[in-house]
mmCIF file of C-alpha atoms in Angstrom:
data_model
loop_
_atom_site.group_PDB
_atom_site.id
_atom_site.type_symbol
_atom_site.label_atom_id
_atom_site.label_comp_id
_atom_site.label_asym_id
_atom_site.label_seq_id
_atom_site.Cartn_x
_atom_site.Cartn_y
_atom_site.Cartn_z
ATOM 1 C CA MET A 1 -10.354 3.890 -17.814
ATOM 2 C CA ILE A 2 -8.608 3.767 -14.486
ATOM 3 C CA VAL A 3 -10.984 2.690 -11.339
ATOM 4 C CA ILE A 4 -9.243 4.004 -7.642
ATOM 5 C CA ARG A 5 -10.379 2.073 -4.905
ATOM 6 C CA ASN A 6 -8.926 0.975 -1.688
ATOM 7 C CA ILE A 7 -6.843 -2.433 -1.711
ATOM 8 C CA GLU A 8 -9.155 -5.215 0.145
ATOM 9 C CA SER A 9 -7.430 -8.391 1.918
ATOM 10 C CA ALA A 10 -8.671 -10.116 -1.108
ATOM 11 C CA ASP A 11 -6.113 -7.948 -3.496
ATOM 12 C CA ALA A 12 -3.438 -9.073 -1.237
ATOM 13 C CA GLU A 13 -1.469 -11.398 -3.356
ATOM 14 C CA THR A 14 -1.681 -8.734 -6.166
ATOM 15 C CA TYR A 15 -0.821 -6.032 -4.238
ATOM 16 C CA TRP A 16 2.249 -7.406 -2.735
ATOM 17 C CA ASN A 17 3.562 -8.913 -6.026
ATOM 18 C CA LEU A 18 3.576 -5.615 -7.626
ATOM 19 C CA ARG A 19 5.004 -3.956 -4.397
ATOM 20 C CA LEU A 20 7.956 -6.386 -4.646
ATOM 21 C CA GLU A 21 8.578 -5.814 -8.184
ATOM 22 C CA ALA A 22 8.775 -2.049 -7.087
ATOM 23 C CA LEU A 23 11.063 -2.669 -4.680
ATOM 24 C CA LYS A 24 13.224 -4.666 -6.812
ATOM 25 C CA MET A 25 13.155 -2.522 -9.885
ATOM 26 C CA ASN A 26 13.486 0.653 -7.712
ATOM 27 C CA PRO A 27 15.066 0.035 -4.244
ATOM 28 C CA GLU A 28 16.244 3.916 -3.853
ATOM 29 C CA ALA A 29 12.506 5.013 -4.135
ATOM 30 C CA PHE A 30 11.762 2.706 -0.827
ATOM 31 C CA GLY A 31 12.439 2.799 2.944
ATOM 32 C CA ALA A 32 12.260 -0.944 2.708
ATOM 33 C CA SER A 33 14.147 -3.551 1.073
ATOM 34 C CA TYR A 34 13.320 -6.235 -1.556
ATOM 35 C CA GLU A 35 15.527 -8.868 0.827
ATOM 36 C CA GLU A 36 13.422 -8.135 3.865
ATOM 37 C CA SER A 37 9.997 -7.376 2.672
ATOM 38 C CA VAL A 38 10.047 -10.806 0.248
ATOM 39 C CA ARG A 39 10.221 -12.844 3.753
ATOM 40 C CA ILE A 40 7.102 -11.507 5.146
ATOM 41 C CA PRO A 41 4.281 -13.721 4.875
ATOM 42 C CA LEU A 42 1.115 -13.054 2.766
ATOM 43 C CA SER A 43 -0.999 -13.560 6.160
ATOM 44 C CA ASP A 44 0.728 -10.503 7.774
ATOM 45 C CA ILE A 45 0.001 -8.243 4.538
ATOM 46 C CA GLU A 46 -3.621 -9.554 4.559
ATOM 47 C CA LYS A 47 -3.994 -8.008 8.215
ATOM 48 C CA GLN A 48 -2.227 -4.907 7.152
ATOM 49 C CA LEU A 49 -4.555 -4.179 4.514
ATOM 50 C CA GLN A 50 -7.071 -2.794 7.291
ATOM 51 C CA ASN A 51 -8.536 0.133 5.636
ATOM 52 C CA GLU A 52 -9.036 2.510 8.325
ATOM 53 C CA ARG A 53 -10.416 6.329 7.845
ATOM 54 C CA ASP A 54 -6.723 7.491 8.573
ATOM 55 C CA ARG A 55 -4.602 4.919 7.137
ATOM 56 C CA TYR A 56 -5.281 2.776 4.153
ATOM 57 C CA ILE A 57 -3.744 1.624 0.674
ATOM 58 C CA LEU A 58 -5.291 2.497 -2.713
ATOM 59 C CA GLY A 59 -4.849 0.845 -6.144
ATOM 60 C CA ALA A 60 -5.493 1.871 -9.698
ATOM 61 C CA PHE A 61 -6.881 -1.011 -11.192
ATOM 62 C CA THR A 62 -7.416 -1.108 -15.086
ATOM 63 C CA LYS A 63 -10.940 -2.025 -16.887
ATOM 64 C CA ASP A 64 -9.737 -5.709 -16.762
ATOM 65 C CA HIS A 65 -9.430 -5.539 -13.151
ATOM 66 C CA GLN A 66 -5.491 -5.653 -13.411
ATOM 67 C CA LEU A 67 -3.795 -3.633 -10.631
ATOM 68 C CA ALA A 68 -1.260 -0.851 -12.211
ATOM 69 C CA GLY A 69 -0.717 1.405 -8.968
ATOM 70 C CA ILE A 70 -0.609 1.956 -5.107
ATOM 71 C CA THR A 71 -0.180 4.644 -2.787
ATOM 72 C CA GLY A 72 -1.178 4.768 1.026
ATOM 73 C CA PHE A 73 -2.029 7.588 2.888
ATOM 74 C CA GLN A 74 -1.761 8.075 7.243
ATOM 75 C CA ARG A 75 -2.864 11.060 8.971
ATOM 76 C CA GLU A 76 -1.023 12.533 11.749
ATOM 77 C CA HIS A 77 -2.500 11.589 15.387
ATOM 78 C CA LYS A 78 -1.306 14.407 17.242
ATOM 79 C CA ILE A 79 -3.761 17.284 18.085
ATOM 80 C CA LYS A 80 -1.659 20.001 16.149
ATOM 81 C CA THR A 81 -0.603 18.040 13.485
ATOM 82 C CA GLN A 82 -3.955 15.873 12.812
ATOM 83 C CA HIS A 83 -4.701 17.890 9.761
ATOM 84 C CA LYS A 84 -1.503 16.877 8.111
ATOM 85 C CA GLY A 85 -1.024 13.350 6.309
ATOM 86 C CA MET A 86 1.609 11.679 4.447
ATOM 87 C CA ILE A 87 1.216 9.947 1.279
ATOM 88 C CA TRP A 88 3.460 6.790 0.337
ATOM 89 C CA GLY A 89 4.751 3.808 -1.141
ATOM 90 C CA VAL A 90 3.319 5.262 -4.535
ATOM 91 C CA GLY A 91 4.358 2.739 -7.627
#
């Protein structure tokens, strides 16, 4: 069974390790580089994990509570495009 839920600041280290692994293994799939990302302090990642209605990161967790996958979502803010959203960082 997989449980999908918001990544919270308590999940920051697990989330960041999985993302760094994905950046290293599949750099062509990301706009960010492993070399730059690995230098970001964990405290900055924890601050980024502010789940809001229009911007959040989801995690897929196994029955053993292991993080198996991640994705992010961000909604457009302009009046004419706020019905659109972008899914990013699928890994």
